[in-house]
């Protein structure tokens, strides 16, 4: 049996005024309608932090300061094994704008579990929900 493709991705839990930016995947994408932390694939030669800076600039048209790593989780989807590393981040310039997602929402950490999260994100959601941010 063939080993599933490993897909390394990063997510930004962007914090502003005690709330976390959550993004809903758009129609036509895998996991459409599920919520996630914005981010994307780590390209060859990039550190997770470099990938996250690039992805946030491309996806949300704003700049972030990457704080600390929340966790890394693995989830086996039908399209491959996703290894997601999530970081706490702070908005430093611009306001996030929709370019790829269906919608974005600033959510209190304790309220994040009410959203339907992509399975790879659930561990980070649980950890962030316990933080005092």
Short mmCIF file of N, CA, C and O in Angstrom, two decimals:
data_model
loop_
_atom_site.label_atom_id
_atom_site.label_comp_id
_atom_site.label_asym_id
_atom_site.label_seq_id
_atom_site.Cartn_x
_atom_site.Cartn_y
_atom_site.Cartn_z
N UNK A 1 0.85 -1.19 0.00
CA UNK A 1 0.00 0.00 0.00
C UNK A 1 0.88 1.24 0.00
O UNK A 1 1.86 1.33 0.73
N UNK A 2 0.49 2.21 -0.80
CA UNK A 2 1.27 3.43 -0.94
C UNK A 2 1.10 4.34 0.28
O UNK A 2 0.01 4.50 0.80
N UNK A 3 2.21 4.92 0.71
CA UNK A 3 2.21 5.87 1.82
C UNK A 3 1.45 7.13 1.39
O UNK A 3 1.68 7.65 0.30
N UNK A 4 0.53 7.65 2.22
CA UNK A 4 -0.18 8.87 1.83
C UNK A 4 0.79 10.06 1.72
O UNK A 4 1.77 10.14 2.44
N UNK A 5 0.48 10.95 0.80
CA UNK A 5 1.29 12.15 0.59
C UNK A 5 1.28 13.01 1.85
O UNK A 5 0.22 13.27 2.43
N UNK A 6 2.48 13.43 2.31
CA UNK A 6 2.59 14.31 3.47
C UNK A 6 2.52 15.75 3.00
O UNK A 6 3.30 16.19 2.14
N UNK A 7 1.56 16.50 3.54
CA UNK A 7 1.36 17.90 3.17
C UNK A 7 1.60 18.74 4.42
O UNK A 7 0.81 18.68 5.37
N UNK A 8 2.71 19.49 4.42
CA UNK A 8 3.04 20.33 5.58
C UNK A 8 2.46 21.72 5.38
O UNK A 8 2.74 22.38 4.39
N UNK A 9 1.63 22.12 6.34
CA UNK A 9 0.97 23.42 6.27
C UNK A 9 1.11 24.17 7.59
O UNK A 9 1.40 23.57 8.63
N UNK A 10 0.89 25.48 7.51
CA UNK A 10 0.94 26.33 8.69
C UNK A 10 -0.36 27.13 8.79
O UNK A 10 -1.00 27.42 7.78
N UNK A 11 -0.73 27.46 10.02
CA UNK A 11 -1.92 28.27 10.26
C UNK A 11 -1.61 29.37 11.25
O UNK A 11 -0.81 29.18 12.17
N UNK A 12 -2.25 30.52 11.04
CA UNK A 12 -2.05 31.68 11.92
C UNK A 12 -3.30 31.94 12.74
O UNK A 12 -4.36 32.23 12.19
N UNK A 13 -3.17 31.80 14.05
CA UNK A 13 -4.24 32.20 14.96
C UNK A 13 -3.94 33.66 15.30
O UNK A 13 -3.18 33.96 16.22
N UNK A 14 -4.51 34.56 14.49
CA UNK A 14 -4.21 35.99 14.62
C UNK A 14 -5.09 36.57 15.72
O UNK A 14 -6.32 36.46 15.68
N UNK A 15 -4.44 37.21 16.69
CA UNK A 15 -5.14 37.75 17.86
C UNK A 15 -5.25 39.27 17.74
O UNK A 15 -4.27 39.95 17.39
N UNK A 16 -6.44 39.77 18.04
CA UNK A 16 -6.66 41.22 18.08
C UNK A 16 -7.76 41.48 19.09
O UNK A 16 -8.84 40.90 19.01
N UNK A 17 -7.48 42.34 20.06
CA UNK A 17 -8.47 42.72 21.08
C UNK A 17 -9.10 41.51 21.77
O UNK A 17 -10.31 41.46 21.99
N UNK A 18 -8.28 40.50 22.05
CA UNK A 18 -8.76 39.33 22.78
C UNK A 18 -9.55 38.33 21.94
O UNK A 18 -10.10 37.38 22.48
N UNK A 19 -9.63 38.57 20.64
CA UNK A 19 -10.35 37.65 19.76
C UNK A 19 -9.38 37.06 18.73
O UNK A 19 -8.30 37.59 18.50
N UNK A 20 -9.79 35.93 18.13
CA UNK A 20 -8.96 35.21 17.18
C UNK A 20 -9.64 35.22 15.82
O UNK A 20 -10.85 35.00 15.72
N UNK A 21 -8.85 35.46 14.78
CA UNK A 21 -9.39 35.48 13.42
C UNK A 21 -9.59 34.04 12.93
O UNK A 21 -8.65 33.25 12.88
N UNK A 22 -10.82 33.72 12.56
CA UNK A 22 -11.18 32.40 12.03
C UNK A 22 -11.66 32.60 10.60
O UNK A 22 -12.32 33.59 10.30
N UNK A 23 -11.32 31.66 9.72
CA UNK A 23 -11.63 31.80 8.30
C UNK A 23 -12.38 30.56 7.80
O UNK A 23 -12.00 29.44 8.11
N UNK A 24 -13.42 30.80 7.01
CA UNK A 24 -14.21 29.70 6.46
C UNK A 24 -13.79 29.43 5.02
O UNK A 24 -13.73 30.35 4.20
N UNK A 25 -13.49 28.16 4.75
CA UNK A 25 -13.05 27.76 3.40
C UNK A 25 -14.17 27.96 2.39
O UNK A 25 -15.33 27.69 2.67
N UNK A 26 -13.78 28.44 1.21
CA UNK A 26 -14.74 28.76 0.17
C UNK A 26 -15.23 27.55 -0.61
O UNK A 26 -14.61 26.48 -0.60
N UNK A 27 -16.33 27.75 -1.32
CA UNK A 27 -16.91 26.72 -2.18
C UNK A 27 -15.92 26.34 -3.26
O UNK A 27 -15.13 27.16 -3.72
N UNK A 28 -15.93 25.07 -3.63
CA UNK A 28 -15.04 24.60 -4.69
C UNK A 28 -13.67 24.16 -4.19
O UNK A 28 -12.89 23.60 -4.94
N UNK A 29 -13.37 24.40 -2.93
CA UNK A 29 -12.10 23.95 -2.34
C UNK A 29 -12.35 22.66 -1.56
O UNK A 29 -13.49 22.39 -1.18
N UNK A 30 -11.28 21.90 -1.32
CA UNK A 30 -11.46 20.75 -0.44
C UNK A 30 -11.85 21.29 0.94
O UNK A 30 -11.43 22.38 1.32
N UNK A 31 -12.67 20.57 1.64
CA UNK A 31 -13.17 20.97 2.96
C UNK A 31 -13.94 22.29 2.91
O UNK A 31 -13.93 23.06 3.87
N UNK A 32 -14.63 22.55 1.82
CA UNK A 32 -15.44 23.77 1.68
C UNK A 32 -16.43 23.88 2.83
O UNK A 32 -17.04 22.89 3.23
N UNK A 33 -16.54 25.08 3.38
CA UNK A 33 -17.47 25.32 4.48
C UNK A 33 -16.88 25.11 5.86
O UNK A 33 -17.43 25.58 6.85
N UNK A 34 -15.78 24.37 5.94
CA UNK A 34 -15.12 24.17 7.23
C UNK A 34 -14.33 25.43 7.60
O UNK A 34 -13.91 26.20 6.73
N UNK A 35 -14.10 25.60 8.90
CA UNK A 35 -13.34 26.74 9.40
C UNK A 35 -11.89 26.31 9.62
O UNK A 35 -11.60 25.14 9.90
N UNK A 36 -10.99 27.28 9.52
CA UNK A 36 -9.56 27.03 9.69
C UNK A 36 -8.89 28.33 10.13
O UNK A 36 -9.51 29.40 10.12
N UNK A 37 -7.63 28.20 10.51
CA UNK A 37 -6.80 29.38 10.71
C UNK A 37 -6.15 29.67 9.36
O UNK A 37 -5.69 28.76 8.69
N UNK A 38 -6.14 30.93 8.92
CA UNK A 38 -5.54 31.23 7.62
C UNK A 38 -4.09 30.78 7.56
O UNK A 38 -3.39 30.77 8.57
N UNK A 39 -3.64 30.42 6.38
CA UNK A 39 -2.27 29.95 6.19
C UNK A 39 -2.19 29.14 4.93
O UNK A 39 -2.96 29.37 4.00
N UNK A 40 -1.27 28.19 4.89
CA UNK A 40 -1.15 27.37 3.69
C UNK A 40 0.07 26.48 3.72
O UNK A 40 0.70 26.29 4.76
N UNK A 41 0.40 25.98 2.53
CA UNK A 41 1.50 25.03 2.39
C UNK A 41 2.86 25.68 2.60
O UNK A 41 3.08 26.81 2.21
N UNK A 42 3.76 24.89 3.19
CA UNK A 42 5.16 25.30 3.33
C UNK A 42 5.86 24.90 2.03
O UNK A 42 5.84 23.74 1.64
N UNK A 43 6.44 25.89 1.34
CA UNK A 43 7.15 25.61 0.09
C UNK A 43 8.57 25.13 0.40
O UNK A 43 9.10 25.38 1.49
N UNK A 44 9.18 24.46 -0.58
CA UNK A 44 10.56 23.97 -0.42
C UNK A 44 11.48 25.13 -0.06
O UNK A 44 11.40 26.21 -0.66
N UNK A 45 12.33 24.93 0.95
CA UNK A 45 13.30 25.93 1.35
C UNK A 45 12.77 26.97 2.33
O UNK A 45 13.52 27.84 2.79
N UNK A 46 11.49 26.91 2.67
CA UNK A 46 10.91 27.86 3.62
C UNK A 46 10.86 27.28 5.02
O UNK A 46 10.61 26.08 5.19
N UNK A 47 11.02 28.13 6.02
CA UNK A 47 10.73 27.72 7.40
C UNK A 47 9.20 27.86 7.56
O UNK A 47 8.56 28.58 6.77
N UNK A 48 8.63 27.22 8.57
CA UNK A 48 7.20 27.41 8.80
C UNK A 48 6.84 28.89 8.96
O UNK A 48 5.82 29.34 8.43
N UNK A 49 7.68 29.64 9.66
CA UNK A 49 7.40 31.06 9.89
C UNK A 49 7.44 31.86 8.59
O UNK A 49 6.58 32.73 8.36
N UNK A 50 8.40 31.56 7.71
CA UNK A 50 8.46 32.27 6.42
C UNK A 50 7.23 31.96 5.58
O UNK A 50 6.65 32.85 4.95
N UNK A 51 6.82 30.70 5.59
CA UNK A 51 5.62 30.29 4.84
C UNK A 51 4.39 31.04 5.36
O UNK A 51 3.56 31.50 4.57
N UNK A 52 4.30 31.14 6.68
CA UNK A 52 3.14 31.80 7.27
C UNK A 52 3.10 33.28 6.91
O UNK A 52 2.04 33.80 6.53
N UNK A 53 4.23 33.96 7.00
CA UNK A 53 4.29 35.39 6.62
C UNK A 53 3.82 35.54 5.17
O UNK A 53 2.98 36.39 4.87
N UNK A 54 4.35 34.73 4.28
CA UNK A 54 4.01 34.81 2.85
C UNK A 54 2.53 34.54 2.62
O UNK A 54 1.85 35.29 1.92
N UNK A 55 2.02 33.47 3.21
CA UNK A 55 0.63 33.09 3.01
C UNK A 55 -0.34 34.17 3.51
O UNK A 55 -1.34 34.47 2.86
N UNK A 56 -0.04 34.75 4.67
CA UNK A 56 -0.94 35.78 5.22
C UNK A 56 -0.92 37.03 4.35
O UNK A 56 -1.96 37.65 4.10
N UNK A 57 0.26 37.40 3.86
CA UNK A 57 0.34 38.56 2.96
C UNK A 57 -0.45 38.30 1.68
O UNK A 57 -1.16 39.18 1.19
N UNK A 58 -0.37 37.06 1.14
CA UNK A 58 -1.08 36.72 -0.10
C UNK A 58 -2.59 36.57 0.13
O UNK A 58 -3.39 37.08 -0.66
N UNK A 59 -2.97 35.88 1.21
CA UNK A 59 -4.38 35.55 1.45
C UNK A 59 -5.20 36.68 2.06
O UNK A 59 -6.36 36.85 1.74
N UNK A 60 -4.61 37.39 3.02
CA UNK A 60 -5.36 38.39 3.78
C UNK A 60 -4.90 39.82 3.54
O UNK A 60 -5.49 40.75 4.07
N UNK A 61 -3.81 39.98 2.77
CA UNK A 61 -3.29 41.30 2.43
C UNK A 61 -2.98 42.15 3.66
O UNK A 61 -3.30 43.33 3.72
N UNK A 62 -2.37 41.51 4.67
CA UNK A 62 -1.97 42.23 5.87
C UNK A 62 -0.68 41.61 6.40
O UNK A 62 -0.21 40.61 5.87
N UNK A 63 -0.09 42.24 7.41
CA UNK A 63 1.15 41.75 7.99
C UNK A 63 0.93 41.32 9.43
O UNK A 63 0.18 41.95 10.17
N UNK A 64 1.65 40.25 9.79
CA UNK A 64 1.54 39.73 11.15
C UNK A 64 2.91 39.60 11.79
O UNK A 64 3.93 39.54 11.10
N UNK A 65 2.89 39.56 13.11
CA UNK A 65 4.07 39.23 13.90
C UNK A 65 3.79 37.84 14.46
O UNK A 65 2.76 37.62 15.10
N UNK A 66 4.69 36.90 14.17
CA UNK A 66 4.49 35.52 14.63
C UNK A 66 5.04 35.39 16.05
O UNK A 66 6.19 35.69 16.31
N UNK A 67 4.19 34.98 16.95
CA UNK A 67 4.54 34.84 18.36
C UNK A 67 5.02 33.41 18.62
O UNK A 67 6.05 33.01 18.11
N UNK A 68 4.24 32.61 19.33
CA UNK A 68 4.71 31.26 19.67
C UNK A 68 3.87 30.18 19.01
O UNK A 68 2.72 30.39 18.65
N UNK A 69 4.50 29.02 18.89
CA UNK A 69 3.83 27.86 18.32
C UNK A 69 2.79 27.34 19.30
O UNK A 69 3.05 27.22 20.49
N UNK A 70 1.60 27.04 18.79
CA UNK A 70 0.53 26.47 19.61
C UNK A 70 0.71 24.95 19.67
O UNK A 70 0.77 24.36 20.74
N UNK A 71 0.78 24.32 18.48
CA UNK A 71 0.93 22.87 18.40
C UNK A 71 1.09 22.45 16.94
O UNK A 71 0.89 23.24 16.03
N UNK A 72 1.46 21.19 16.78
CA UNK A 72 1.47 20.56 15.46
C UNK A 72 0.54 19.36 15.55
O UNK A 72 0.61 18.60 16.52
N UNK A 73 -0.34 19.23 14.57
CA UNK A 73 -1.25 18.08 14.56
C UNK A 73 -1.22 17.44 13.18
O UNK A 73 -0.92 18.09 12.19
N UNK A 74 -1.51 16.16 13.15
CA UNK A 74 -1.58 15.40 11.90
C UNK A 74 -2.99 14.90 11.72
O UNK A 74 -3.63 14.47 12.69
N UNK A 75 -3.46 14.93 10.47
CA UNK A 75 -4.76 14.36 10.18
C UNK A 75 -4.72 13.74 8.80
O UNK A 75 -4.28 14.37 7.84
N UNK A 76 -5.18 12.49 8.72
CA UNK A 76 -5.18 11.77 7.45
C UNK A 76 -6.51 12.00 6.73
O UNK A 76 -7.55 11.51 7.15
N UNK A 77 -6.45 12.83 5.68
CA UNK A 77 -7.61 13.08 4.82
C UNK A 77 -7.53 12.12 3.64
O UNK A 77 -6.50 11.48 3.42
N UNK A 78 -8.57 12.09 2.81
CA UNK A 78 -8.54 11.21 1.63
C UNK A 78 -7.51 11.69 0.59
O UNK A 78 -7.06 10.92 -0.23
N UNK A 79 -7.11 12.95 0.64
CA UNK A 79 -6.15 13.50 -0.33
C UNK A 79 -4.70 13.49 0.19
O UNK A 79 -3.79 13.85 -0.55
N UNK A 80 -4.48 13.11 1.45
CA UNK A 80 -3.13 13.04 1.99
C UNK A 80 -3.11 13.28 3.49
O UNK A 80 -4.13 13.58 4.11
N UNK A 81 -1.92 13.14 4.06
CA UNK A 81 -1.72 13.36 5.49
C UNK A 81 -1.30 14.81 5.71
O UNK A 81 -0.20 15.21 5.31
N UNK A 82 -2.17 15.59 6.32
CA UNK A 82 -1.88 17.00 6.57
C UNK A 82 -1.22 17.13 7.95
O UNK A 82 -1.74 16.66 8.95
N UNK A 83 -0.05 17.78 7.94
CA UNK A 83 0.65 18.09 9.19
C UNK A 83 0.56 19.61 9.35
O UNK A 83 1.19 20.36 8.61
N UNK A 84 -0.27 20.04 10.29
CA UNK A 84 -0.56 21.45 10.50
C UNK A 84 0.16 21.97 11.74
O UNK A 84 -0.04 21.43 12.83
N UNK A 85 0.97 23.01 11.56
CA UNK A 85 1.59 23.70 12.69
C UNK A 85 0.92 25.06 12.80
O UNK A 85 0.89 25.83 11.84
N UNK A 86 0.34 25.32 13.97
CA UNK A 86 -0.40 26.56 14.21
C UNK A 86 0.41 27.46 15.14
O UNK A 86 0.97 26.98 16.13
N UNK A 87 0.45 28.74 14.81
CA UNK A 87 1.16 29.74 15.61
C UNK A 87 0.19 30.82 16.07
O UNK A 87 -0.72 31.20 15.34
N UNK A 88 0.43 31.34 17.30
CA UNK A 88 -0.26 32.55 17.73
C UNK A 88 0.43 33.70 17.02
O UNK A 88 1.66 33.75 16.95
N UNK A 89 -0.36 34.64 16.49
CA UNK A 89 0.19 35.77 15.75
C UNK A 89 -0.55 37.04 16.16
O UNK A 89 -1.65 36.98 16.71
N UNK A 90 0.08 38.16 15.86
CA UNK A 90 -0.52 39.46 16.16
C UNK A 90 -0.53 40.29 14.89
O UNK A 90 0.46 40.31 14.15
N UNK A 91 -1.62 40.98 14.66
CA UNK A 91 -1.76 41.84 13.49
C UNK A 91 -0.88 43.07 13.70
O UNK A 91 -0.96 43.73 14.74
N UNK A 92 0.01 43.37 12.72
CA UNK A 92 0.85 44.56 12.88
C UNK A 92 0.58 45.63 11.83
O UNK A 92 0.83 46.79 12.07
N UNK A 93 0.04 45.23 10.66
CA UNK A 93 -0.26 46.23 9.66
C UNK A 93 -1.39 45.77 8.75
O UNK A 93 -1.41 44.63 8.31
N UNK A 94 -2.33 46.67 8.51
CA UNK A 94 -3.45 46.37 7.64
C UNK A 94 -4.55 45.62 8.38
O UNK A 94 -4.37 45.20 9.52
N UNK A 95 -5.68 45.50 7.70
CA UNK A 95 -6.79 44.70 8.23
C UNK A 95 -7.01 43.54 7.28
O UNK A 95 -6.97 43.73 6.06
N UNK A 96 -7.21 42.33 7.80
CA UNK A 96 -7.42 41.17 6.93
C UNK A 96 -8.57 41.40 5.96
O UNK A 96 -9.62 41.91 6.35
N UNK A 97 -8.35 41.04 4.70
CA UNK A 97 -9.37 41.18 3.66
C UNK A 97 -9.60 39.81 3.01
O UNK A 97 -8.67 39.03 2.87
N UNK A 98 -10.81 39.59 2.58
CA UNK A 98 -11.16 38.32 1.94
C UNK A 98 -10.61 38.26 0.52
O UNK A 98 -10.90 39.14 -0.28
N UNK A 99 -9.80 37.25 0.26
CA UNK A 99 -9.36 36.99 -1.12
C UNK A 99 -9.64 35.53 -1.49
O UNK A 99 -9.93 35.24 -2.63
N UNK A 100 -9.56 34.65 -0.51
CA UNK A 100 -9.72 33.21 -0.76
C UNK A 100 -10.85 32.58 0.02
O UNK A 100 -11.41 31.58 -0.40
N UNK A 101 -11.15 33.12 1.19
CA UNK A 101 -12.12 32.48 2.08
C UNK A 101 -13.53 32.99 1.82
O UNK A 101 -13.74 34.07 1.28
N UNK A 102 -14.49 32.18 2.25
CA UNK A 102 -15.91 32.53 2.16
C UNK A 102 -16.21 33.71 3.09
O UNK A 102 -16.89 34.64 2.73
N UNK A 103 -15.69 33.61 4.32
CA UNK A 103 -15.83 34.70 5.27
C UNK A 103 -14.77 34.56 6.36
O UNK A 103 -14.16 33.50 6.52
N UNK A 104 -14.55 35.66 7.05
CA UNK A 104 -13.65 35.66 8.21
C UNK A 104 -14.41 36.29 9.37
O UNK A 104 -15.29 37.12 9.17
N UNK A 105 -14.06 35.86 10.56
CA UNK A 105 -14.78 36.32 11.75
C UNK A 105 -13.82 36.38 12.93
O UNK A 105 -13.00 35.48 13.12
N UNK A 106 -13.91 37.46 13.71
CA UNK A 106 -13.14 37.56 14.96
C UNK A 106 -13.98 36.89 16.05
O UNK A 106 -15.12 37.29 16.29
N UNK A 107 -13.41 35.87 16.69
CA UNK A 107 -14.17 35.03 17.62
C UNK A 107 -13.45 34.96 18.97
O UNK A 107 -12.23 34.83 19.02
N UNK A 108 -14.23 35.03 20.04
CA UNK A 108 -13.68 34.83 21.39
C UNK A 108 -13.14 33.39 21.45
O UNK A 108 -13.82 32.48 20.96
N UNK A 109 -11.96 33.19 22.06
CA UNK A 109 -11.40 31.83 22.11
C UNK A 109 -12.38 30.78 22.67
O UNK A 109 -12.46 29.68 22.14
N UNK A 110 -13.14 31.14 23.69
CA UNK A 110 -14.08 30.17 24.28
C UNK A 110 -15.23 29.83 23.34
O UNK A 110 -15.90 28.81 23.52
N UNK A 111 -15.48 30.67 22.34
CA UNK A 111 -16.58 30.45 21.40
C UNK A 111 -16.14 29.71 20.13
O UNK A 111 -16.98 29.33 19.31
N UNK A 112 -14.83 29.54 19.94
CA UNK A 112 -14.33 28.92 18.71
C UNK A 112 -14.88 27.51 18.46
O UNK A 112 -15.18 27.17 17.31
N UNK A 113 -15.07 26.67 19.49
CA UNK A 113 -15.58 25.31 19.23
C UNK A 113 -16.97 25.27 18.59
O UNK A 113 -17.36 24.25 18.04
N UNK A 114 -17.73 26.36 18.63
CA UNK A 114 -19.07 26.35 18.03
C UNK A 114 -19.00 26.30 16.50
O UNK A 114 -19.99 25.97 15.84
N UNK A 115 -17.84 26.63 15.93
CA UNK A 115 -17.67 26.57 14.48
C UNK A 115 -17.33 25.15 14.05
O UNK A 115 -16.80 24.37 14.83
N UNK A 116 -17.61 24.82 12.81
CA UNK A 116 -17.29 23.49 12.27
C UNK A 116 -15.88 23.54 11.68
O UNK A 116 -15.66 23.97 10.56
N UNK A 117 -14.91 23.08 12.48
CA UNK A 117 -13.49 23.19 12.14
C UNK A 117 -13.02 22.03 11.27
O UNK A 117 -13.47 20.89 11.44
N UNK A 118 -12.09 22.31 10.37
CA UNK A 118 -11.40 21.26 9.64
C UNK A 118 -10.72 20.37 10.68
O UNK A 118 -10.15 20.87 11.66
N UNK A 119 -10.78 19.05 10.53
CA UNK A 119 -10.26 18.14 11.56
C UNK A 119 -8.81 18.42 11.99
O UNK A 119 -8.50 18.30 13.18
N UNK A 120 -7.93 18.82 11.08
CA UNK A 120 -6.54 19.07 11.45
C UNK A 120 -6.41 20.26 12.41
O UNK A 120 -5.43 20.37 13.14
N UNK A 121 -7.41 21.15 12.43
CA UNK A 121 -7.35 22.36 13.26
C UNK A 121 -7.89 22.16 14.67
O UNK A 121 -7.67 23.02 15.53
N UNK A 122 -8.59 21.07 14.92
CA UNK A 122 -9.31 20.89 16.19
C UNK A 122 -8.37 20.96 17.40
O UNK A 122 -8.69 21.61 18.41
N UNK A 123 -7.21 20.33 17.33
CA UNK A 123 -6.27 20.33 18.47
C UNK A 123 -5.86 21.76 18.82
O UNK A 123 -5.86 22.14 20.00
N UNK A 124 -5.54 22.58 17.82
CA UNK A 124 -5.14 23.97 18.07
C UNK A 124 -6.31 24.78 18.65
O UNK A 124 -6.11 25.58 19.56
N UNK A 125 -7.52 24.54 18.14
CA UNK A 125 -8.71 25.23 18.66
C UNK A 125 -8.88 24.95 20.15
O UNK A 125 -9.12 25.85 20.95
N UNK A 126 -8.71 23.68 20.53
CA UNK A 126 -8.85 23.30 21.94
C UNK A 126 -7.78 23.98 22.79
O UNK A 126 -8.07 24.49 23.88
N UNK A 127 -6.53 24.00 22.32
CA UNK A 127 -5.44 24.60 23.08
C UNK A 127 -5.62 26.12 23.21
O UNK A 127 -5.45 26.68 24.28
N UNK A 128 -6.01 26.78 22.12
CA UNK A 128 -6.18 28.24 22.14
C UNK A 128 -7.36 28.62 23.04
O UNK A 128 -7.31 29.63 23.74
N UNK A 129 -8.39 27.78 23.05
CA UNK A 129 -9.55 28.04 23.90
C UNK A 129 -9.22 28.08 25.38
O UNK A 129 -9.96 28.67 26.17
N UNK A 130 -8.11 27.46 25.76
CA UNK A 130 -7.69 27.42 27.16
C UNK A 130 -6.71 28.54 27.51
O UNK A 130 -6.32 28.69 28.66
N UNK A 131 -6.29 29.32 26.52
CA UNK A 131 -5.30 30.38 26.76
C UNK A 131 -5.97 31.66 27.19
O UNK A 131 -7.12 31.94 26.85
N UNK A 132 -5.23 32.47 27.92
CA UNK A 132 -5.68 33.80 28.30
C UNK A 132 -5.01 34.77 27.33
O UNK A 132 -3.84 35.10 27.48
N UNK A 133 -5.74 35.17 26.29
CA UNK A 133 -5.09 36.02 25.26
C UNK A 133 -5.57 37.45 25.24
O UNK A 133 -6.47 37.90 25.65
#
